[in-house]
CSV table of C-alpha atoms in Angstrom, one decimal:
chain,number,residue,atom,x,y,z
A,1,UNK,CA,-31.5,86.6,42.0
A,2,UNK,CA,-30.8,85.0,45.3
A,3,UNK,CA,-30.6,81.3,45.8
A,4,UNK,CA,-31.2,80.1,49.3
A,5,UNK,CA,-29.6,77.1,51.0
A,6,UNK,CA,-30.1,75.7,54.5
A,7,UNK,CA,-27.0,75.6,56.8
A,8,UNK,CA,-26.8,72.8,59.3
A,9,UNK,CA,-26.0,73.9,62.9
A,10,UNK,CA,-22.2,74.0,63.1
A,11,UNK,CA,-19.6,76.2,64.9
A,12,UNK,CA,-18.3,78.7,62.4
A,13,UNK,CA,-15.4,80.9,63.2
A,14,UNK,CA,-15.3,84.0,61.0
A,15,UNK,CA,-12.1,85.9,61.1
A,16,UNK,CA,-12.4,89.6,60.0
A,17,UNK,CA,-9.5,91.7,58.9
A,18,UNK,CA,-8.5,95.0,60.6
A,19,UNK,CA,-10.2,96.7,63.5
A,20,UNK,CA,-13.6,95.3,62.8
A,21,UNK,CA,-12.6,91.8,63.4
A,22,UNK,CA,-15.1,89.9,65.5
A,23,UNK,CA,-16.1,86.4,66.2
A,24,UNK,CA,-19.6,85.2,65.4
A,25,UNK,CA,-20.7,81.9,66.8
A,26,UNK,CA,-23.5,80.4,64.9
A,27,UNK,CA,-25.5,77.7,66.8
A,28,UNK,CA,-28.8,78.1,65.0
A,29,UNK,CA,-30.0,77.4,61.6
A,30,UNK,CA,-29.1,80.2,59.2
A,31,UNK,CA,-29.7,80.8,55.6
A,32,UNK,CA,-26.9,81.3,53.2
A,33,UNK,CA,-28.1,83.4,50.3
A,34,UNK,CA,-26.3,83.2,47.1
A,35,UNK,CA,-26.3,86.4,45.1
A,36,UNK,CA,-26.3,85.8,41.3
A,37,UNK,CA,-23.6,87.6,39.4
A,38,UNK,CA,-26.1,89.9,37.6
A,39,UNK,CA,-27.3,91.4,40.9
A,40,UNK,CA,-25.1,94.1,42.6
A,41,UNK,CA,-24.3,93.7,46.3
A,42,UNK,CA,-25.6,97.3,46.9
A,43,UNK,CA,-29.0,96.3,45.9
A,44,UNK,CA,-29.2,93.9,48.8
A,45,UNK,CA,-30.0,96.0,51.9
A,46,UNK,CA,-28.3,95.2,55.2
A,47,UNK,CA,-31.1,96.4,57.4
A,48,UNK,CA,-32.2,95.3,60.9
A,49,UNK,CA,-34.1,92.4,59.4
A,50,UNK,CA,-31.0,90.9,57.8
A,51,UNK,CA,-28.5,91.4,60.6
A,52,UNK,CA,-26.4,88.3,61.1
A,53,UNK,CA,-27.3,86.8,57.7
A,54,UNK,CA,-24.7,85.5,55.3
A,55,UNK,CA,-24.6,86.2,51.6
A,56,UNK,CA,-22.5,84.5,48.9
A,57,UNK,CA,-21.6,86.8,46.0
A,58,UNK,CA,-20.6,84.9,42.9
A,59,UNK,CA,-18.8,87.9,41.2
A,60,UNK,CA,-16.2,88.0,44.0
A,61,UNK,CA,-16.5,84.4,45.1
A,62,UNK,CA,-16.8,85.7,48.6
A,63,UNK,CA,-19.1,85.4,51.6
A,64,UNK,CA,-20.5,88.6,53.2
A,65,UNK,CA,-22.4,89.0,56.5
A,66,UNK,CA,-24.7,91.8,57.5
A,67,UNK,CA,-23.7,93.8,60.5
A,68,UNK,CA,-24.3,97.5,61.5
A,69,UNK,CA,-26.1,97.9,58.2
A,70,UNK,CA,-23.0,97.2,56.3
A,71,UNK,CA,-22.0,94.0,54.4
A,72,UNK,CA,-18.6,92.8,55.5
A,73,UNK,CA,-16.6,90.2,53.8
A,74,UNK,CA,-15.5,87.2,55.7
A,75,UNK,CA,-11.7,86.7,55.3
A,76,UNK,CA,-9.7,83.9,56.9
A,77,UNK,CA,-6.1,84.1,58.2
A,78,UNK,CA,-3.5,82.7,55.8
A,79,UNK,CA,-2.3,79.3,56.9
A,80,UNK,CA,1.4,78.5,57.4
A,81,UNK,CA,3.4,77.2,54.5
A,82,UNK,CA,4.0,73.5,54.6
A,83,UNK,CA,7.6,72.3,54.7
A,84,UNK,CA,9.0,70.4,51.7
A,85,UNK,CA,9.2,66.7,52.3
A,86,UNK,CA,12.5,64.9,52.2
A,87,UNK,CA,13.5,63.1,49.1
A,88,UNK,CA,13.1,59.3,49.4
A,89,UNK,CA,16.2,57.1,49.0
A,90,UNK,CA,16.7,55.3,45.7
A,91,UNK,CA,15.5,51.6,45.8
A,92,UNK,CA,18.1,49.0,45.3
A,93,UNK,CA,17.8,46.8,42.1
A,94,UNK,CA,16.0,43.5,42.9
A,95,UNK,CA,17.9,40.2,42.3
A,96,UNK,CA,17.2,38.6,39.0
A,97,UNK,CA,15.3,35.3,39.3
A,98,UNK,CA,16.8,32.0,38.0
A,99,UNK,CA,15.7,30.6,34.7
A,100,UNK,CA,13.2,27.7,35.0
A,101,UNK,CA,14.3,24.3,33.8
A,102,UNK,CA,13.1,23.2,30.4
A,103,UNK,CA,10.1,20.9,30.4
A,104,UNK,CA,10.4,17.3,29.1
A,105,UNK,CA,9.3,16.9,25.5
A,106,UNK,CA,6.5,14.4,25.1
A,107,UNK,CA,5.4,12.7,21.9
A,108,UNK,CA,2.8,10.2,20.6
A,109,UNK,CA,3.7,7.4,18.1
A,110,UNK,CA,0.7,5.8,16.3
A,111,UNK,CA,0.6,2.4,14.8
A,112,UNK,CA,-2.0,0.0,13.4
A,113,UNK,CA,-3.0,-1.6,16.7
A,114,UNK,CA,-2.3,1.1,19.3
A,115,UNK,CA,0.0,4.0,20.1
A,116,UNK,CA,2.8,4.8,22.6
A,117,UNK,CA,3.1,8.0,24.7
A,118,UNK,CA,6.6,9.0,25.7
A,119,UNK,CA,7.9,11.8,28.0
A,120,UNK,CA,11.7,11.7,28.2
A,121,UNK,CA,12.8,8.2,29.2
A,122,UNK,CA,9.3,7.2,30.3
A,123,UNK,CA,7.2,5.4,27.7
A,124,UNK,CA,3.7,4.0,27.9
A,125,UNK,CA,2.2,1.7,25.3
A,126,UNK,CA,-1.5,1.3,24.6
A,127,UNK,CA,-2.6,-1.7,22.5
A,128,UNK,CA,-6.0,-2.4,21.0
A,129,UNK,CA,-7.4,-5.8,20.2
A,130,UNK,CA,-8.0,-4.6,16.7
A,131,UNK,CA,-6.2,-2.9,13.9
A,132,UNK,CA,-6.9,0.7,12.8
A,133,UNK,CA,-7.4,0.8,9.0
A,134,UNK,CA,-5.2,3.2,7.0
A,135,UNK,CA,-8.2,5.3,6.3
A,136,UNK,CA,-8.8,6.0,10.0
A,137,UNK,CA,-6.8,8.3,12.3
A,138,UNK,CA,-6.4,8.7,16.1
A,139,UNK,CA,-6.0,12.0,17.9
A,140,UNK,CA,-4.9,12.5,21.5
A,141,UNK,CA,-7.0,15.1,23.3
A,142,UNK,CA,-6.0,17.5,26.1
A,143,UNK,CA,-7.9,15.4,28.7
A,144,UNK,CA,-5.7,12.4,27.7
A,145,UNK,CA,-8.5,10.6,26.0
A,146,UNK,CA,-8.0,9.6,22.4
A,147,UNK,CA,-10.6,9.8,19.6
A,148,UNK,CA,-10.7,7.3,16.7
A,149,UNK,CA,-12.1,8.8,13.5
A,150,UNK,CA,-13.1,6.7,10.5
A,151,UNK,CA,-14.7,8.8,7.7
A,152,UNK,CA,-17.5,10.8,9.2
A,153,UNK,CA,-17.7,8.6,12.3
A,154,UNK,CA,-15.7,9.1,15.4
A,155,UNK,CA,-15.6,7.6,18.9
A,156,UNK,CA,-13.9,8.7,22.1
A,157,UNK,CA,-12.0,5.9,23.8
A,158,UNK,CA,-10.1,5.0,27.0
A,159,UNK,CA,-10.3,8.4,28.7
A,160,UNK,CA,-7.5,8.8,31.3
A,161,UNK,CA,-7.5,10.9,34.5
A,162,UNK,CA,-5.8,14.3,34.7
A,163,UNK,CA,-2.1,14.4,34.8
A,164,UNK,CA,-0.7,13.7,38.3
A,165,UNK,CA,2.1,15.5,40.1
A,166,UNK,CA,5.6,14.7,39.0
A,167,UNK,CA,7.0,11.7,40.8
A,168,UNK,CA,10.4,10.1,41.1
A,169,UNK,CA,12.3,9.5,37.9
A,170,UNK,CA,11.3,6.1,36.6
A,171,UNK,CA,13.3,3.6,34.6
A,172,UNK,CA,12.0,0.5,32.7
A,173,UNK,CA,13.9,-2.7,31.9
A,174,UNK,CA,12.8,-5.3,29.4
A,175,UNK,CA,12.9,-8.6,31.2
A,176,UNK,CA,11.6,-10.7,28.3
A,177,UNK,CA,8.4,-12.6,27.7
A,178,UNK,CA,6.6,-9.4,26.9
A,179,UNK,CA,7.2,-8.0,30.4
A,180,UNK,CA,8.8,-4.8,31.6
A,181,UNK,CA,10.1,-3.9,35.1
A,182,UNK,CA,9.3,-0.3,35.9
A,183,UNK,CA,11.3,1.2,38.8
A,184,UNK,CA,10.3,4.5,40.3
A,185,UNK,CA,12.5,5.5,43.3
A,186,UNK,CA,12.4,2.6,45.7
A,187,UNK,CA,9.3,1.1,44.2
A,188,UNK,CA,9.2,-1.3,41.3
A,189,UNK,CA,6.4,-3.0,39.4
A,190,UNK,CA,6.3,-5.5,36.5
A,191,UNK,CA,4.0,-4.6,33.6
A,192,UNK,CA,3.1,-6.1,30.3
A,193,UNK,CA,4.2,-4.5,27.0
A,194,UNK,CA,1.0,-6.0,25.5
A,195,UNK,CA,-1.4,-8.8,26.2
A,196,UNK,CA,-3.1,-11.3,24.0
A,197,UNK,CA,-6.0,-12.7,25.8
A,198,UNK,CA,-4.4,-13.6,29.2
A,199,UNK,CA,-0.9,-14.0,27.8
A,200,UNK,CA,1.7,-11.2,27.9
A,201,UNK,CA,3.8,-10.7,24.8
A,202,UNK,CA,6.2,-8.3,23.1
A,203,UNK,CA,4.5,-6.6,20.2
A,204,UNK,CA,7.9,-5.8,18.6
A,205,UNK,CA,9.0,-9.4,18.9
A,206,UNK,CA,8.6,-12.6,16.8
A,207,UNK,CA,4.9,-13.0,17.6
A,208,UNK,CA,1.6,-11.2,16.9
A,209,UNK,CA,-1.8,-11.4,18.4
A,210,UNK,CA,-4.7,-12.7,16.3
A,211,UNK,CA,-7.9,-12.6,18.4
A,212,UNK,CA,-6.8,-14.3,21.6
A,213,UNK,CA,-4.1,-16.4,19.9
A,214,UNK,CA,-0.4,-15.7,19.7
A,215,UNK,CA,1.0,-16.5,16.2
A,216,UNK,CA,4.6,-16.6,15.0
A,217,UNK,CA,5.3,-13.8,12.5
A,218,UNK,CA,6.3,-14.8,8.9
A,219,UNK,CA,9.6,-13.1,8.1
A,220,UNK,CA,8.6,-10.6,10.8
A,221,UNK,CA,5.3,-9.9,9.0
A,222,UNK,CA,1.8,-10.4,10.3
A,223,UNK,CA,-0.9,-12.0,8.2
A,224,UNK,CA,-4.5,-13.3,8.4
A,225,UNK,CA,-4.3,-16.8,9.7
A,226,UNK,CA,-7.8,-17.6,8.5
A,227,UNK,CA,-6.9,-16.8,4.9
A,228,UNK,CA,-3.2,-17.2,4.6
A,229,UNK,CA,-0.3,-19.3,5.8
A,230,UNK,CA,3.4,-18.9,6.1
A,231,UNK,CA,5.8,-20.9,3.9
A,232,UNK,CA,9.4,-20.2,4.5
A,233,UNK,CA,9.7,-16.4,4.3
A,234,UNK,CA,6.5,-16.0,2.2
A,235,UNK,CA,2.9,-15.4,3.0
A,236,UNK,CA,0.6,-17.4,0.7
A,237,UNK,CA,-3.2,-17.4,0.3
A,238,UNK,CA,-5.1,-20.6,1.1
A,239,UNK,CA,-6.4,-22.6,-1.7
A,240,UNK,CA,-9.9,-24.0,-1.1
A,241,UNK,CA,-9.5,-22.9,2.5
A,242,UNK,CA,-6.3,-24.9,3.2
A,243,UNK,CA,-2.6,-24.7,2.9
A,244,UNK,CA,-0.4,-26.7,0.6
A,245,UNK,CA,3.3,-27.2,-0.4
A,246,UNK,CA,4.2,-24.5,-3.0
A,247,UNK,CA,7.2,-26.6,-4.1
A,248,UNK,CA,4.9,-29.3,-5.4
A,249,UNK,CA,1.5,-27.6,-6.0
A,250,UNK,CA,-0.1,-24.3,-7.1
A,251,UNK,CA,-3.6,-22.9,-6.8
A,252,UNK,CA,-5.6,-22.5,-10.0
A,253,UNK,CA,-9.3,-21.3,-9.8
A,254,UNK,CA,-9.6,-22.7,-6.2
A,255,UNK,CA,-8.1,-26.0,-7.3
A,256,UNK,CA,-4.8,-27.5,-6.3
A,257,UNK,CA,-2.6,-28.6,-9.3
A,258,UNK,CA,0.8,-30.2,-9.4
A,259,UNK,CA,3.6,-27.9,-10.6
A,260,UNK,CA,5.0,-28.6,-14.1
A,261,UNK,CA,8.8,-28.7,-13.8
A,262,UNK,CA,8.5,-26.5,-10.7
A,263,UNK,CA,6.5,-24.0,-12.6
A,264,UNK,CA,2.9,-22.8,-12.6
A,265,UNK,CA,0.9,-22.4,-15.8
A,266,UNK,CA,-2.4,-21.1,-17.1
A,267,UNK,CA,-4.7,-24.1,-17.9
A,268,UNK,CA,-6.7,-21.9,-20.3
A,269,UNK,CA,-3.8,-21.6,-22.7
A,270,UNK,CA,-1.2,-24.2,-21.7
A,271,UNK,CA,-0.8,-27.8,-20.6
A,272,UNK,CA,1.9,-29.8,-18.8
A,273,UNK,CA,3.8,-32.7,-20.2
A,274,UNK,CA,4.4,-34.4,-16.8
A,275,UNK,CA,6.8,-36.8,-18.4
A,276,UNK,CA,9.6,-34.2,-18.4
A,277,UNK,CA,7.9,-31.2,-16.8
A,278,UNK,CA,7.7,-29.1,-20.0
A,279,UNK,CA,4.8,-26.7,-20.5
A,280,UNK,CA,3.3,-26.3,-24.0
A,281,UNK,CA,1.0,-23.7,-25.4
A,282,UNK,CA,-2.1,-24.8,-27.2
A,283,UNK,CA,-4.9,-23.2,-29.4
A,284,UNK,CA,-8.1,-24.2,-30.9
A,285,UNK,CA,-7.9,-24.1,-34.7
A,286,UNK,CA,-11.0,-25.0,-36.5
A,287,UNK,CA,-12.7,-27.9,-34.7
A,288,UNK,CA,-9.5,-29.2,-33.1
A,289,UNK,CA,-7.1,-28.1,-30.3
A,290,UNK,CA,-3.5,-28.0,-31.6
A,291,UNK,CA,-0.3,-27.8,-29.8
A,292,UNK,CA,1.3,-24.6,-31.1
A,293,UNK,CA,4.8,-25.5,-30.1
A,294,UNK,CA,7.1,-28.2,-31.4
A,295,UNK,CA,7.2,-31.3,-29.3
A,296,UNK,CA,10.5,-31.4,-27.3
A,297,UNK,CA,10.4,-34.8,-25.5
A,298,UNK,CA,13.6,-36.7,-25.4
A,299,UNK,CA,13.5,-40.4,-26.3
A,300,UNK,CA,16.1,-42.8,-27.8
A,301,UNK,CA,16.8,-42.2,-31.5
A,302,UNK,CA,15.6,-38.5,-31.3
A,303,UNK,CA,17.8,-35.6,-32.4
A,304,UNK,CA,18.4,-31.9,-31.8
A,305,UNK,CA,19.3,-29.7,-34.7
A,306,UNK,CA,22.8,-29.4,-33.3
A,307,UNK,CA,24.4,-32.8,-32.6
A,308,UNK,CA,26.1,-31.5,-29.4
A,309,UNK,CA,22.7,-30.9,-27.9
A,310,UNK,CA,21.3,-34.4,-28.5
A,311,UNK,CA,21.9,-35.5,-24.9
A,312,UNK,CA,20.2,-32.4,-23.4
A,313,UNK,CA,16.8,-32.8,-21.9
A,314,UNK,CA,15.4,-30.1,-24.2
A,315,UNK,CA,16.5,-29.0,-27.7
A,316,UNK,CA,14.8,-25.7,-27.2
A,317,UNK,CA,13.0,-25.3,-30.6
A,318,UNK,CA,11.8,-28.9,-30.7
A,319,UNK,CA,13.2,-32.4,-31.3
A,320,UNK,CA,13.4,-34.3,-34.6
A,321,UNK,CA,12.1,-37.9,-34.8
A,322,UNK,CA,12.4,-40.7,-37.3
A,323,UNK,CA,8.8,-41.8,-38.3
A,324,UNK,CA,8.9,-45.2,-36.4
A,325,UNK,CA,10.1,-43.3,-33.3
A,326,UNK,CA,7.3,-40.7,-33.7
A,327,UNK,CA,4.6,-43.4,-33.9
A,328,UNK,CA,6.4,-45.5,-31.2
A,329,UNK,CA,6.6,-48.6,-33.4
A,330,UNK,CA,9.3,-51.3,-33.8
A,331,UNK,CA,11.4,-50.6,-36.9
A,332,UNK,CA,11.2,-54.3,-37.9
A,333,UNK,CA,7.4,-54.0,-37.9
A,334,UNK,CA,6.8,-50.5,-39.2
A,335,UNK,CA,10.0,-49.4,-40.9
A,336,UNK,CA,10.7,-49.1,-44.6
A,337,UNK,CA,9.1,-52.0,-46.4
A,338,UNK,CA,6.3,-52.6,-43.9
A,339,UNK,CA,2.8,-51.4,-43.6
A,340,UNK,CA,2.3,-50.5,-40.0
A,341,UNK,CA,-0.8,-51.7,-38.1
A,342,UNK,CA,-2.5,-48.6,-36.6
A,343,UNK,CA,-5.2,-47.8,-34.1
A,344,UNK,CA,-6.5,-44.2,-34.2
A,345,UNK,CA,-6.2,-41.8,-32.6
A,346,UNK,CA,-2.5,-42.8,-32.4
A,347,UNK,CA,-0.7,-41.3,-29.3
A,348,UNK,CA,2.7,-42.1,-30.5
A,349,UNK,CA,5.4,-39.9,-28.9
A,350,UNK,CA,2.7,-37.3,-27.8
A,351,UNK,CA,1.8,-36.7,-24.1
A,352,UNK,CA,-1.2,-38.5,-22.5
A,353,UNK,CA,-4.5,-37.1,-23.9
A,354,UNK,CA,-2.9,-36.0,-27.2
A,355,UNK,CA,-2.2,-37.8,-30.4
A,356,UNK,CA,-0.1,-37.6,-33.6
A,357,UNK,CA,-2.4,-35.9,-36.2
A,358,UNK,CA,-3.5,-37.8,-39.4
A,359,UNK,CA,-3.1,-36.4,-42.9
A,360,UNK,CA,-6.9,-35.5,-42.8
A,361,UNK,CA,-6.5,-33.5,-39.6
A,362,UNK,CA,-3.6,-31.5,-41.0
A,363,UNK,CA,-5.6,-30.7,-44.1
A,364,UNK,CA,-8.7,-29.8,-42.0
A,365,UNK,CA,-6.5,-27.4,-40.0
A,366,UNK,CA,-5.3,-25.7,-43.2
A,367,UNK,CA,-8.8,-25.3,-44.5
A,368,UNK,CA,-10.0,-23.8,-41.1
A,369,UNK,CA,-7.3,-21.1,-41.2
A,370,UNK,CA,-8.6,-19.9,-44.6
A,371,UNK,CA,-5.2,-19.9,-46.3
A,372,UNK,CA,-2.2,-22.1,-47.2
A,373,UNK,CA,0.1,-19.2,-47.5
A,374,UNK,CA,3.3,-20.0,-45.5
A,375,UNK,CA,3.5,-16.5,-43.9
A,376,UNK,CA,0.2,-17.2,-42.1
A,377,UNK,CA,1.7,-20.1,-40.2
A,378,UNK,CA,5.2,-18.8,-39.4
A,379,UNK,CA,5.6,-17.2,-36.0
A,380,UNK,CA,5.9,-13.4,-35.9
A,381,UNK,CA,9.6,-13.7,-34.9
A,382,UNK,CA,10.5,-15.6,-38.1
A,383,UNK,CA,12.3,-13.6,-40.8
A,384,UNK,CA,10.9,-14.3,-44.3
A,385,UNK,CA,13.4,-14.1,-47.2
A,386,UNK,CA,12.3,-12.3,-50.4
A,387,UNK,CA,8.7,-12.0,-49.3
A,388,UNK,CA,7.0,-8.7,-48.9
A,389,UNK,CA,5.7,-9.6,-45.4
A,390,UNK,CA,9.2,-9.3,-43.9
A,391,UNK,CA,8.2,-11.5,-40.9
A,392,UNK,CA,5.7,-14.2,-40.3
A,393,UNK,CA,2.1,-13.1,-40.0
A,394,UNK,CA,0.9,-16.0,-37.9
A,395,UNK,CA,-2.8,-15.2,-38.5
A,396,UNK,CA,-3.5,-19.0,-38.0
A,397,UNK,CA,-1.9,-19.0,-34.5
A,398,UNK,CA,0.1,-22.1,-35.5
A,399,UNK,CA,3.4,-20.3,-34.5
A,400,UNK,CA,5.8,-22.4,-36.6
A,401,UNK,CA,9.5,-22.0,-36.1
A,402,UNK,CA,12.2,-23.1,-38.7
A,403,UNK,CA,14.3,-26.1,-37.5
A,404,UNK,CA,15.1,-28.1,-40.6
A,405,UNK,CA,15.4,-31.8,-41.0
A,406,UNK,CA,18.2,-34.3,-40.3
A,407,UNK,CA,19.2,-37.0,-42.9
A,408,UNK,CA,19.3,-40.4,-41.1
A,409,UNK,CA,19.9,-44.1,-41.7
A,410,UNK,CA,18.9,-47.2,-39.8
A,411,UNK,CA,21.8,-49.2,-38.5
A,412,UNK,CA,20.7,-52.9,-38.4
A,413,UNK,CA,23.7,-53.9,-36.3
A,414,UNK,CA,23.2,-51.3,-33.5
A,415,UNK,CA,19.4,-51.1,-33.9
A,416,UNK,CA,19.7,-47.3,-33.9
A,417,UNK,CA,19.2,-44.4,-36.3
A,418,UNK,CA,22.3,-42.5,-37.1
A,419,UNK,CA,22.9,-39.0,-38.7
A,420,UNK,CA,24.2,-39.2,-42.3
A,421,UNK,CA,24.9,-35.5,-42.9
A,422,UNK,CA,24.4,-32.0,-41.7
A,423,UNK,CA,21.1,-30.3,-41.0
A,424,UNK,CA,19.1,-29.9,-44.1
A,425,UNK,CA,16.8,-27.0,-45.0
A,426,UNK,CA,17.4,-25.0,-41.8
A,427,UNK,CA,14.9,-22.3,-43.0
A,428,UNK,CA,12.0,-24.7,-43.2
A,429,UNK,CA,9.9,-26.9,-41.0
A,430,UNK,CA,8.6,-30.4,-41.7
A,431,UNK,CA,6.0,-32.3,-39.6
A,432,UNK,CA,5.0,-36.0,-39.5
A,433,UNK,CA,1.5,-37.3,-40.0
A,434,UNK,CA,0.4,-40.7,-38.7
A,435,UNK,CA,-0.8,-41.7,-42.2
A,436,UNK,CA,1.3,-44.0,-44.3
A,437,UNK,CA,1.4,-43.4,-48.1
A,438,UNK,CA,2.9,-46.8,-48.8
A,439,UNK,CA,5.3,-49.4,-47.3
A,440,UNK,CA,8.1,-47.1,-48.2
A,441,UNK,CA,6.8,-43.6,-47.5
A,442,UNK,CA,4.6,-41.5,-45.1
A,443,UNK,CA,2.6,-38.3,-45.6
A,444,UNK,CA,4.3,-35.3,-44.1
A,445,UNK,CA,3.7,-31.5,-44.1
A,446,UNK,CA,6.2,-28.8,-44.9
A,447,UNK,CA,6.6,-25.0,-45.1
A,448,UNK,CA,9.6,-22.8,-46.2
A,449,UNK,CA,10.7,-19.2,-45.5
A,450,UNK,CA,12.2,-18.4,-48.9
A,451,UNK,CA,10.4,-17.7,-52.2
A,452,UNK,CA,12.6,-20.1,-54.2
A,453,UNK,CA,10.7,-23.0,-52.6
A,454,UNK,CA,7.0,-23.6,-52.5
A,455,UNK,CA,5.3,-20.7,-50.6
A,456,UNK,CA,2.4,-22.8,-49.3
A,457,UNK,CA,1.9,-25.1,-46.4
A,458,UNK,CA,1.4,-28.4,-48.1
A,459,UNK,CA,1.3,-32.2,-47.6
A,460,UNK,CA,3.7,-34.5,-49.5
A,461,UNK,CA,4.9,-38.1,-49.1
A,462,UNK,CA,8.5,-38.8,-47.9
A,463,UNK,CA,10.5,-42.0,-47.3
A,464,UNK,CA,10.0,-43.4,-43.8
A,465,UNK,CA,13.6,-43.8,-42.9
A,466,UNK,CA,15.3,-41.0,-44.7
A,467,UNK,CA,14.8,-37.9,-42.4
A,468,UNK,CA,14.0,-37.1,-38.8
A,469,UNK,CA,11.2,-34.5,-38.7
A,470,UNK,CA,9.2,-32.4,-36.2
A,471,UNK,CA,6.1,-33.5,-34.3
A,472,UNK,CA,2.9,-31.5,-33.4
A,473,UNK,CA,0.2,-33.1,-31.4
A,474,UNK,CA,-3.6,-32.7,-31.3
A,475,UNK,CA,-5.8,-33.1,-28.2
A,476,UNK,CA,-7.9,-36.3,-28.1
């Protein structure tokens, strides 16, 4: 099979080998026939019709032309061998470049009302006119804006321009008054550390900004000036929207009360005897409110269990009073041998608003507790001897403490009561009533801690001038 291609007019020099070498100049269009490999060259006739034609034979990868009825192969002369190129010289090693200088480390410090950006010695402070709650966070972005995020809400704030080219090394100097002098090369400028309204201030100094007002810190702490005030080194909440002197007053249920002996107290369970600043606990028992501590108010002719403590302001567990001292009556009028004129309720030695209970009030209290058993009146701290309870049960809430009684005598010459012996019955407690039994005696109540004595809280009559006893008071 012959494939036929069109040759464009070119000048073709055919160089033949041997004696038959000749030059054929082709200037016209010729056809180059391609002889398939399966077809023998002898089958293609070189006759007068094909003189001058070219034939490509695939088997020999050669080109033949027809001349003189014979196919001759076209062979070119061998070209000259090319010379070897010279080896190139080795290149010299390049110089190693210098290491670049380390960049300045930058940081961001966040705080409640702003943040500071620092790069080396240069520092910039951004302050807000509000505080960021602990539950919020602030993130610095690559574009030098910062994003405030609180829960699911976020807001982009105070976007800054792109970073400028490095300038001269700058230095800053604190010149006071919340101002800083920034020097960069030959240029200098005074800037504010922070600003409160129109006023510059130092946020790390002794003042803080509240709205547009500068306020002195309290022991270097900030506070809400609408709800609190600074007293010495302490921040204290307003009472009824105003400040007060904590050395004299305290706030109770939005009311200002005077301190009791420089102490605060709970009005629901305690009251103040403002005569000596002692605080007493009280409790409602039955239909009356009883003082559930022994009265400890120093007056002339009153005694402590220990003689050496008689001159102290407080005895601690309660004072002991002769009956005429307890009812605040003159001995010549109400002492032994006299019936004392009474007006009830009788305040006696009790604080204002309180009175010395009558025999009937004592008995009503015992009925209200549901028992006269002594253990139900002793405080839980009191050890009971030979009783199965071990310690006081105090189911009544009366909280009795053992003090004992002091034997006394009236000295007509001095007009004073005097001790006549040691403390008697130190494991018991005896209390005065305001009810006389006769000219010589008065009703009193007693309880004991040991089983060898009566185990009930009971009322009995005793001589007026024989012993000094405890006092409990009832609210009017």
